[in-house]
Every structure is written in structure tokens, then in C-alpha cells.
Amino acid sequence: MVFRDLPFVERVRTLHTEGFGVEIWSWWTKDLDDLAATGARFTSMSGYVDGELVDPDGADRLLASAERSIAASRVLGSPVLNLHGTGLDDRGLPVRPVEVVTGDMWLAAERTLRRVADLGARHDVVFVLENLNLTVDHPGVPFARAADTRALVRAVHSPHLRMNLDLYHAQIGEGNLVELVRESAPWLGEVQVADVPGRCEPGTGEVHHPALARVLAEVGYTGTIAMEAYAAGDDHAALRAFREAFTR
């Protein structure tokens, strides 16, 4: 999402030179050996190719592609694999939208995520379930709110399934971010940030990121904080703003 004028491998190399870890979407469209050769530290990557949580056939496809993702993660050394409530197309829209999430869907999702957590335990990786927003970016995604992902992660109760708390999506869909961080702290596996509106770096919108940094420190969070955001202007300036907002 930054240095978009550069070839992808050069983006990764530049971020590494700047002292940042790297996260990637859609690992199957990348040359993993070339990315590994950059020496970059990869903190997270897509944990599935297709499938969904609520349909039996979709669950089997999700698990099969999660196994492929684990194999890909070995090339990059990425310890965290990211999931959503359903497969997304290249525009971020659900392949099969869900208008109403039923009780049976909740139970099916829990069963699927238990299988995902067991897979993570067998291979010593952590899957994280990311919240999204329905209003702007991802209409029709089931289990989109952070409250939803937290409920599912709590129900499965495994160290190999955690929350990816995306505070950009949460600000749009839920708000009350400080309390959301506090309530979610025991189940966090990753935190992602971008400002609202615009999905750019901290300091470009309404979210007070230094306050969130303080709360994350207070609850003892020591994991990755990722800027899943575009640069409002200069890419280097965006990275500086991100670093400054979350340096304690």
C-alpha cells in the first residue's frame, strides 16, 4: 500500500531498509523466493486462498488453501496467517455475500475455526481472524465486526487462533476504540491501523493513534502493529508518522 510506484520486490526491499517488517496479501501472485531473498522480516500474510467459514464445502476449501498458505509461509518465515469471514474478490468484496448471519452460521463458523486452530497447532503457526467494515469497504462479509471476531476466537479458545484487530475497520463500524482494545486484549494476535476517513497514515484523519498506542502498552500488548494504509502524500513521511504515533 506504500511505494506503489516501485516493483513489488523493491517495495519490500525499501520497507526492510527503512527498518519495518512487511505484510503481504495474495501470496499466490508473488515470487516467494524473490521476496525471501530481500532479507525482509515478514510478519503476516494471507492465510487462505478461497473458501468460507459457514458452508461445509467452503470450509473444506478454506482448510485446504490454509494448508497451502502454511507451506508458503515457510518460505518467508511468516508466523501469522490472516483470515476473514469469507473469501474476498480482487475488489475486497465477498465472493458470496451474506445479508443475515444466522445462529447455524455462527455454529458452523466455530466448527470451521476449530479445524483451523488444530491445523495451526499441528504446524506451529497462528491464524488471526480480522474484522472488516461493512459500510465502506466490505459490504456483505459475515462476522465483520471486531465484537464478532472476538466472540469466535473466545469460543475456540486456542493459542493458534487469535484476533487481528483492525482499528481502521473498527472505527468505521463500531467506534469506541479505546474500550475495544481493552476488551480484546487477551485475544490479540495482531493490530492493524489506518486513519479515518481516507485509509491513510496516522495524523490524516479523526483517530488519535498516540492514545491507542498508550492503551496497547497499558494492556501489555507486545505483538505487531501494522500500518495497513495508503500514504496521503510522500511515502517516507507516512512511515515516519506511523512510527512516531506508535513509539512509546
PDB file of C-alpha atoms in Angstrom:
ATOM      1  CA  MET A   1       0.000   0.000   0.000  1.00  0.00           C
ATOM      2  CA  VAL A   2       3.097   2.240   0.069  1.00  0.00           C
ATOM      3  CA  PHE A   3       5.834   2.809  -2.553  1.00  0.00           C
ATOM      4  CA  ARG A   4       3.286   1.760  -5.156  1.00  0.00           C
ATOM      5  CA  ASP A   5       5.342   3.226  -7.988  1.00  0.00           C
ATOM      6  CA  LEU A   6       8.027   0.570  -7.351  1.00  0.00           C
ATOM      7  CA  PRO A   7       8.016  -3.076  -8.452  1.00  0.00           C
ATOM      8  CA  PHE A   8       6.718  -5.240  -5.625  1.00  0.00           C
ATOM      9  CA  VAL A   9      10.080  -6.743  -4.639  1.00  0.00           C
ATOM     10  CA  GLU A  10      11.561  -3.238  -4.492  1.00  0.00           C
ATOM     11  CA  ARG A  11       8.738  -2.104  -2.215  1.00  0.00           C
ATOM     12  CA  VAL A  12       9.620  -4.927   0.163  1.00  0.00           C
ATOM     13  CA  ARG A  13      13.325  -4.148  -0.020  1.00  0.00           C
ATOM     14  CA  THR A  14      12.667  -0.453   0.667  1.00  0.00           C
ATOM     15  CA  LEU A  15      10.499  -1.177   3.707  1.00  0.00           C
ATOM     16  CA  HIS A  16      13.155  -3.522   5.048  1.00  0.00           C
ATOM     17  CA  THR A  17      15.834  -0.855   4.577  1.00  0.00           C
ATOM     18  CA  GLU A  18      13.624   1.611   6.475  1.00  0.00           C
ATOM     19  CA  GLY A  19      13.533  -0.812   9.412  1.00  0.00           C
ATOM     20  CA  PHE A  20       9.978  -2.091   9.027  1.00  0.00           C
ATOM     21  CA  GLY A  21       8.564  -5.577   8.811  1.00  0.00           C
ATOM     22  CA  VAL A  22       6.407  -6.445   5.811  1.00  0.00           C
ATOM     23  CA  GLU A  23       2.950  -7.924   5.348  1.00  0.00           C
ATOM     24  CA  ILE A  24       1.564  -9.190   2.060  1.00  0.00           C
ATOM     25  CA  TRP A  25      -1.802 -10.064   0.598  1.00  0.00           C
ATOM     26  CA  SER A  26      -2.301 -12.703  -2.113  1.00  0.00           C
ATOM     27  CA  TRP A  27       0.929 -14.638  -1.680  1.00  0.00           C
ATOM     28  CA  TRP A  28      -0.006 -16.827  -4.671  1.00  0.00           C
ATOM     29  CA  THR A  29       0.553 -13.894  -7.042  1.00  0.00           C
ATOM     30  CA  LYS A  30       4.101 -13.268  -5.755  1.00  0.00           C
ATOM     31  CA  ASP A  31       7.520 -14.846  -6.353  1.00  0.00           C
ATOM     32  CA  LEU A  32       8.132 -16.019  -2.806  1.00  0.00           C
ATOM     33  CA  ASP A  33      11.778 -16.902  -3.365  1.00  0.00           C
ATOM     34  CA  ASP A  34      12.475 -13.385  -4.643  1.00  0.00           C
ATOM     35  CA  LEU A  35      10.726 -11.894  -1.618  1.00  0.00           C
ATOM     36  CA  ALA A  36      12.650 -14.113   0.788  1.00  0.00           C
ATOM     37  CA  ALA A  37      15.922 -13.075  -0.869  1.00  0.00           C
ATOM     38  CA  THR A  38      15.329  -9.453   0.180  1.00  0.00           C
ATOM     39  CA  GLY A  39      16.079 -10.426   3.781  1.00  0.00           C
ATOM     40  CA  ALA A  40      12.900  -8.696   4.948  1.00  0.00           C
ATOM     41  CA  ARG A  41      11.063  -9.839   8.062  1.00  0.00           C
ATOM     42  CA  PHE A  42       7.554 -10.912   7.067  1.00  0.00           C
ATOM     43  CA  THR A  43       5.120 -10.533   9.942  1.00  0.00           C
ATOM     44  CA  SER A  44       1.850 -11.652   8.320  1.00  0.00           C
ATOM     45  CA  MET A  45       0.381 -12.897   5.044  1.00  0.00           C
ATOM     46  CA  SER A  46      -2.904 -14.156   3.625  1.00  0.00           C
ATOM     47  CA  GLY A  47      -3.839 -17.389   5.367  1.00  0.00           C
ATOM     48  CA  TYR A  48      -6.196 -18.784   2.760  1.00  0.00           C
ATOM     49  CA  VAL A  49      -6.872 -18.579  -0.964  1.00  0.00           C
ATOM     50  CA  ASP A  50     -10.597 -19.280  -1.068  1.00  0.00           C
ATOM     51  CA  GLY A  51     -13.402 -20.803   0.967  1.00  0.00           C
ATOM     52  CA  GLU A  52     -15.583 -19.580   3.812  1.00  0.00           C
ATOM     53  CA  LEU A  53     -16.497 -20.311   7.404  1.00  0.00           C
ATOM     54  CA  VAL A  54     -20.191 -21.168   7.147  1.00  0.00           C
ATOM     55  CA  ASP A  55     -20.615 -23.615   4.250  1.00  0.00           C
ATOM     56  CA  PRO A  56     -19.302 -27.228   4.564  1.00  0.00           C
ATOM     57  CA  ASP A  57     -17.789 -27.255   1.085  1.00  0.00           C
ATOM     58  CA  GLY A  58     -16.417 -23.737   1.614  1.00  0.00           C
ATOM     59  CA  ALA A  59     -14.911 -24.810   4.940  1.00  0.00           C
ATOM     60  CA  ASP A  60     -13.107 -27.718   3.277  1.00  0.00           C
ATOM     61  CA  ARG A  61     -11.742 -25.383   0.595  1.00  0.00           C
ATOM     62  CA  LEU A  62     -10.654 -22.889   3.244  1.00  0.00           C
ATOM     63  CA  LEU A  63      -8.780 -25.593   5.168  1.00  0.00           C
ATOM     64  CA  ALA A  64      -7.127 -26.922   2.020  1.00  0.00           C
ATOM     65  CA  SER A  65      -5.949 -23.472   0.981  1.00  0.00           C
ATOM     66  CA  ALA A  66      -4.845 -22.741   4.562  1.00  0.00           C
ATOM     67  CA  GLU A  67      -2.508 -25.726   4.297  1.00  0.00           C
ATOM     68  CA  ARG A  68      -1.102 -24.258   1.096  1.00  0.00           C
ATOM     69  CA  SER A  69      -0.667 -20.944   2.887  1.00  0.00           C
ATOM     70  CA  ILE A  70       1.287 -22.618   5.664  1.00  0.00           C
ATOM     71  CA  ALA A  71       3.668 -24.087   3.089  1.00  0.00           C
ATOM     72  CA  ALA A  72       4.079 -20.639   1.525  1.00  0.00           C
ATOM     73  CA  SER A  73       4.687 -19.082   4.944  1.00  0.00           C
ATOM     74  CA  ARG A  74       7.679 -21.393   5.451  1.00  0.00           C
ATOM     75  CA  VAL A  75       9.416 -19.737   2.504  1.00  0.00           C
ATOM     76  CA  LEU A  76       9.013 -16.264   4.017  1.00  0.00           C
ATOM     77  CA  GLY A  77       9.223 -17.185   7.683  1.00  0.00           C
ATOM     78  CA  SER A  78       5.896 -15.505   8.371  1.00  0.00           C
ATOM     79  CA  PRO A  79       4.491 -16.639  11.744  1.00  0.00           C
ATOM     80  CA  VAL A  80       0.964 -15.219  11.281  1.00  0.00           C
ATOM     81  CA  LEU A  81      -1.684 -16.114   8.697  1.00  0.00           C
ATOM     82  CA  ASN A  82      -4.701 -13.871   8.189  1.00  0.00           C
ATOM     83  CA  LEU A  83      -8.352 -14.943   7.726  1.00  0.00           C
ATOM     84  CA  HIS A  84     -11.704 -13.258   7.041  1.00  0.00           C
ATOM     85  CA  GLY A  85     -15.271 -14.462   7.423  1.00  0.00           C
ATOM     86  CA  THR A  86     -15.405 -15.409   3.745  1.00  0.00           C
ATOM     87  CA  GLY A  87     -13.381 -15.293   0.557  1.00  0.00           C
ATOM     88  CA  LEU A  88     -12.889 -11.831  -0.973  1.00  0.00           C
ATOM     89  CA  ASP A  89     -12.535 -10.919  -4.635  1.00  0.00           C
ATOM     90  CA  ASP A  90      -9.917  -8.550  -6.049  1.00  0.00           C
ATOM     91  CA  ARG A  91     -12.080  -5.566  -5.013  1.00  0.00           C
ATOM     92  CA  GLY A  92     -12.342  -6.746  -1.401  1.00  0.00           C
ATOM     93  CA  LEU A  93     -15.976  -7.805  -1.824  1.00  0.00           C
ATOM     94  CA  PRO A  94     -17.241 -11.160  -0.566  1.00  0.00           C
ATOM     95  CA  VAL A  95     -17.393 -13.881  -3.177  1.00  0.00           C
ATOM     96  CA  ARG A  96     -20.701 -14.917  -1.624  1.00  0.00           C
ATOM     97  CA  PRO A  97     -22.305 -12.046   0.327  1.00  0.00           C
ATOM     98  CA  VAL A  98     -24.277 -12.826   3.476  1.00  0.00           C
ATOM     99  CA  GLU A  99     -27.110 -10.467   4.370  1.00  0.00           C
ATOM    100  CA  VAL A 100     -28.182 -12.130   7.632  1.00  0.00           C
ATOM    101  CA  VAL A 101     -25.842 -14.215   9.791  1.00  0.00           C
ATOM    102  CA  THR A 102     -27.938 -16.959  11.388  1.00  0.00           C
ATOM    103  CA  GLY A 103     -27.328 -18.980  14.525  1.00  0.00           C
ATOM    104  CA  ASP A 104     -26.468 -22.011  12.407  1.00  0.00           C
ATOM    105  CA  MET A 105     -23.851 -19.919  10.608  1.00  0.00           C
ATOM    106  CA  TRP A 106     -22.271 -18.966  13.931  1.00  0.00           C
ATOM    107  CA  LEU A 107     -22.056 -22.616  14.953  1.00  0.00           C
ATOM    108  CA  ALA A 108     -20.640 -23.618  11.575  1.00  0.00           C
ATOM    109  CA  ALA A 109     -18.024 -20.862  11.771  1.00  0.00           C
ATOM    110  CA  GLU A 110     -16.946 -22.024  15.215  1.00  0.00           C
ATOM    111  CA  ARG A 111     -16.554 -25.604  13.949  1.00  0.00           C
ATOM    112  CA  THR A 112     -14.508 -24.431  10.970  1.00  0.00           C
ATOM    113  CA  LEU A 113     -12.286 -22.238  13.116  1.00  0.00           C
ATOM    114  CA  ARG A 114     -11.643 -25.128  15.499  1.00  0.00           C
ATOM    115  CA  ARG A 115     -10.312 -27.047  12.499  1.00  0.00           C
ATOM    116  CA  VAL A 116      -8.200 -24.033  11.544  1.00  0.00           C
ATOM    117  CA  ALA A 117      -6.785 -23.791  15.073  1.00  0.00           C
ATOM    118  CA  ASP A 118      -5.978 -27.528  15.082  1.00  0.00           C
ATOM    119  CA  LEU A 119      -4.183 -27.063  11.761  1.00  0.00           C
ATOM    120  CA  GLY A 120      -2.207 -24.167  13.244  1.00  0.00           C
ATOM    121  CA  ALA A 121      -1.267 -26.276  16.270  1.00  0.00           C
ATOM    122  CA  ARG A 122      -0.004 -29.121  14.062  1.00  0.00           C
ATOM    123  CA  HIS A 123       2.212 -26.750  12.090  1.00  0.00           C
ATOM    124  CA  ASP A 124       3.075 -24.263  14.867  1.00  0.00           C
ATOM    125  CA  VAL A 125       1.608 -21.193  13.195  1.00  0.00           C
ATOM    126  CA  VAL A 126      -1.008 -18.696  14.348  1.00  0.00           C
ATOM    127  CA  PHE A 127      -4.081 -17.829  12.323  1.00  0.00           C
ATOM    128  CA  VAL A 128      -5.674 -14.451  13.021  1.00  0.00           C
ATOM    129  CA  LEU A 129      -9.285 -13.553  12.242  1.00  0.00           C
ATOM    130  CA  GLU A 130      -9.624  -9.980  11.007  1.00  0.00           C
ATOM    131  CA  ASN A 131     -12.606  -7.708  11.493  1.00  0.00           C
ATOM    132  CA  LEU A 132     -13.700  -5.644   8.475  1.00  0.00           C
ATOM    133  CA  ASN A 133     -16.184  -2.846   7.902  1.00  0.00           C
ATOM    134  CA  LEU A 134     -19.468  -3.284   6.062  1.00  0.00           C
ATOM    135  CA  THR A 135     -20.147   0.393   5.352  1.00  0.00           C
ATOM    136  CA  VAL A 136     -17.256   1.449   3.116  1.00  0.00           C
ATOM    137  CA  ASP A 137     -15.023  -1.420   2.042  1.00  0.00           C
ATOM    138  CA  HIS A 138     -16.541  -4.879   2.524  1.00  0.00           C
ATOM    139  CA  PRO A 139     -20.367  -4.993   2.431  1.00  0.00           C
ATOM    140  CA  GLY A 140     -21.793  -8.473   2.837  1.00  0.00           C
ATOM    141  CA  VAL A 141     -18.929 -10.056   4.787  1.00  0.00           C
ATOM    142  CA  PRO A 142     -20.159 -12.236   7.670  1.00  0.00           C
ATOM    143  CA  PHE A 143     -18.639 -11.853  11.154  1.00  0.00           C
ATOM    144  CA  ALA A 144     -17.286  -8.450  10.157  1.00  0.00           C
ATOM    145  CA  ARG A 145     -17.291  -6.583  13.478  1.00  0.00           C
ATOM    146  CA  ALA A 146     -14.476  -6.889  15.996  1.00  0.00           C
ATOM    147  CA  ALA A 147     -17.109  -7.988  18.512  1.00  0.00           C
ATOM    148  CA  ASP A 148     -17.904 -10.879  16.158  1.00  0.00           C
ATOM    149  CA  THR A 149     -14.321 -11.967  15.612  1.00  0.00           C
ATOM    150  CA  ARG A 150     -13.663 -11.736  19.343  1.00  0.00           C
ATOM    151  CA  ALA A 151     -16.673 -13.927  20.132  1.00  0.00           C
ATOM    152  CA  LEU A 152     -15.492 -16.605  17.698  1.00  0.00           C
ATOM    153  CA  VAL A 153     -11.885 -16.509  18.894  1.00  0.00           C
ATOM    154  CA  ARG A 154     -13.038 -16.736  22.516  1.00  0.00           C
ATOM    155  CA  ALA A 155     -15.271 -19.699  21.701  1.00  0.00           C
ATOM    156  CA  VAL A 156     -12.457 -21.638  20.032  1.00  0.00           C
ATOM    157  CA  HIS A 157     -10.019 -20.673  22.818  1.00  0.00           C
ATOM    158  CA  SER A 158      -6.761 -21.731  21.163  1.00  0.00           C
ATOM    159  CA  PRO A 159      -3.354 -20.019  21.091  1.00  0.00           C
ATOM    160  CA  HIS A 160      -3.319 -20.814  17.370  1.00  0.00           C
ATOM    161  CA  LEU A 161      -6.370 -18.669  16.615  1.00  0.00           C
ATOM    162  CA  ARG A 162      -6.267 -15.016  17.627  1.00  0.00           C
ATOM    163  CA  MET A 163      -7.804 -11.692  16.642  1.00  0.00           C
ATOM    164  CA  ASN A 164      -6.377  -9.362  14.055  1.00  0.00           C
ATOM    165  CA  LEU A 165      -7.908  -6.199  15.449  1.00  0.00           C
ATOM    166  CA  ASP A 166      -8.089  -3.761  12.541  1.00  0.00           C
ATOM    167  CA  LEU A 167      -8.737  -0.395  14.141  1.00  0.00           C
ATOM    168  CA  TYR A 168      -9.452   1.333  10.827  1.00  0.00           C
ATOM    169  CA  HIS A 169     -12.345  -1.017  10.134  1.00  0.00           C
ATOM    170  CA  ALA A 170     -13.457  -0.861  13.769  1.00  0.00           C
ATOM    171  CA  GLN A 171     -13.587   2.938  13.763  1.00  0.00           C
ATOM    172  CA  ILE A 172     -15.934   2.869  10.777  1.00  0.00           C
ATOM    173  CA  GLY A 173     -18.095   0.021  12.036  1.00  0.00           C
ATOM    174  CA  GLU A 174     -18.035   0.266  15.827  1.00  0.00           C
ATOM    175  CA  GLY A 175     -16.031   3.158  17.277  1.00  0.00           C
ATOM    176  CA  ASN A 176     -15.132   3.331  20.985  1.00  0.00           C
ATOM    177  CA  LEU A 177     -11.635   2.125  20.096  1.00  0.00           C
ATOM    178  CA  VAL A 178     -10.005   2.505  23.497  1.00  0.00           C
ATOM    179  CA  GLU A 179     -12.526   0.217  25.176  1.00  0.00           C
ATOM    180  CA  LEU A 180     -12.414  -2.128  22.187  1.00  0.00           C
ATOM    181  CA  VAL A 181      -8.662  -2.551  22.653  1.00  0.00           C
ATOM    182  CA  ARG A 182      -9.077  -3.163  26.376  1.00  0.00           C
ATOM    183  CA  GLU A 183     -11.851  -5.713  25.893  1.00  0.00           C
ATOM    184  CA  SER A 184      -9.963  -7.525  23.141  1.00  0.00           C
ATOM    185  CA  ALA A 185      -6.520  -7.536  24.762  1.00  0.00           C
ATOM    186  CA  PRO A 186      -6.472 -11.196  25.917  1.00  0.00           C
ATOM    187  CA  TRP A 187      -7.162 -12.441  22.384  1.00  0.00           C
ATOM    188  CA  LEU A 188      -4.988 -10.159  20.259  1.00  0.00           C
ATOM    189  CA  GLY A 189      -2.619 -11.661  17.728  1.00  0.00           C
ATOM    190  CA  GLU A 190      -2.097  -8.549  15.632  1.00  0.00           C
ATOM    191  CA  VAL A 191      -3.276  -4.943  15.391  1.00  0.00           C
ATOM    192  CA  GLN A 192      -3.707  -3.036  12.126  1.00  0.00           C
ATOM    193  CA  VAL A 193      -4.205   0.707  11.773  1.00  0.00           C
ATOM    194  CA  ALA A 194      -5.109   3.414   9.271  1.00  0.00           C
ATOM    195  CA  ASP A 195      -6.773   6.766   9.788  1.00  0.00           C
ATOM    196  CA  VAL A 196     -10.420   7.557   9.035  1.00  0.00           C
ATOM    197  CA  PRO A 197     -11.607   8.782   6.603  1.00  0.00           C
ATOM    198  CA  GLY A 198      -9.291   8.042   3.689  1.00  0.00           C
ATOM    199  CA  ARG A 199      -7.384   4.994   4.976  1.00  0.00           C
ATOM    200  CA  CYS A 200      -4.078   6.869   5.138  1.00  0.00           C
ATOM    201  CA  GLU A 201      -1.335   7.118   7.762  1.00  0.00           C
ATOM    202  CA  PRO A 202      -1.890   8.275  11.363  1.00  0.00           C
ATOM    203  CA  GLY A 203      -2.463  12.003  11.669  1.00  0.00           C
ATOM    204  CA  THR A 204      -4.504  12.379   8.486  1.00  0.00           C
ATOM    205  CA  GLY A 205      -7.947  11.789   9.990  1.00  0.00           C
ATOM    206  CA  GLU A 206     -10.012  11.587  13.163  1.00  0.00           C
ATOM    207  CA  VAL A 207      -8.328   8.738  15.073  1.00  0.00           C
ATOM    208  CA  HIS A 208      -5.952   9.708  17.902  1.00  0.00           C
ATOM    209  CA  HIS A 209      -3.343   6.990  17.403  1.00  0.00           C
ATOM    210  CA  PRO A 210      -0.975   8.015  20.242  1.00  0.00           C
ATOM    211  CA  ALA A 211      -3.829   7.371  22.684  1.00  0.00           C
ATOM    212  CA  LEU A 212      -4.303   3.903  21.189  1.00  0.00           C
ATOM    213  CA  ALA A 213      -0.557   3.281  21.469  1.00  0.00           C
ATOM    214  CA  ARG A 214      -0.761   4.187  25.148  1.00  0.00           C
ATOM    215  CA  VAL A 215      -3.659   1.798  25.753  1.00  0.00           C
ATOM    216  CA  LEU A 216      -1.945  -1.025  23.864  1.00  0.00           C
ATOM    217  CA  ALA A 217       1.071  -0.525  26.126  1.00  0.00           C
ATOM    218  CA  GLU A 218      -1.133  -0.439  29.222  1.00  0.00           C
ATOM    219  CA  VAL A 219      -2.784  -3.778  28.372  1.00  0.00           C
ATOM    220  CA  GLY A 220       0.633  -5.345  27.768  1.00  0.00           C
ATOM    221  CA  TYR A 221       0.367  -5.878  24.027  1.00  0.00           C
ATOM    222  CA  THR A 222       3.793  -6.626  22.523  1.00  0.00           C
ATOM    223  CA  GLY A 223       2.820  -8.002  19.112  1.00  0.00           C
ATOM    224  CA  THR A 224       2.885  -6.498  15.649  1.00  0.00           C
ATOM    225  CA  ILE A 225       1.207  -3.188  14.863  1.00  0.00           C
ATOM    226  CA  ALA A 226       0.800  -2.878  11.093  1.00  0.00           C
ATOM    227  CA  MET A 227       0.033   0.200   9.031  1.00  0.00           C
ATOM    228  CA  GLU A 228      -2.455  -1.178   6.502  1.00  0.00           C
ATOM    229  CA  ALA A 229      -2.817   2.245   4.930  1.00  0.00           C
ATOM    230  CA  TYR A 230      -2.018   4.311   1.878  1.00  0.00           C
ATOM    231  CA  ALA A 231       0.302   7.306   2.009  1.00  0.00           C
ATOM    232  CA  ALA A 232      -1.567  10.610   1.827  1.00  0.00           C
ATOM    233  CA  GLY A 233       1.471  12.149   0.134  1.00  0.00           C
ATOM    234  CA  ASP A 234       5.113  11.174   0.481  1.00  0.00           C
ATOM    235  CA  ASP A 235       5.607   7.514   1.393  1.00  0.00           C
ATOM    236  CA  HIS A 236       8.587   8.171   3.656  1.00  0.00           C
ATOM    237  CA  ALA A 237       6.628  10.845   5.525  1.00  0.00           C
ATOM    238  CA  ALA A 238       3.762   8.383   6.018  1.00  0.00           C
ATOM    239  CA  LEU A 239       6.127   5.842   7.552  1.00  0.00           C
ATOM    240  CA  ARG A 240       7.597   8.499   9.855  1.00  0.00           C
ATOM    241  CA  ALA A 241       4.109   9.459  11.028  1.00  0.00           C
ATOM    242  CA  PHE A 242       3.273   5.819  11.715  1.00  0.00           C
ATOM    243  CA  ARG A 243       6.481   5.264  13.654  1.00  0.00           C
ATOM    244  CA  GLU A 244       6.030   8.432  15.690  1.00  0.00           C
ATOM    245  CA  ALA A 245       2.420   7.606  16.579  1.00  0.00           C
ATOM    246  CA  PHE A 246       3.313   4.177  17.968  1.00  0.00           C
ATOM    247  CA  THR A 247       6.734   4.763  19.515  1.00  0.00           C
ATOM    248  CA  ARG A 248       6.471   4.752  23.324  1.00  0.00           C
TER     249      ARG A 248
END
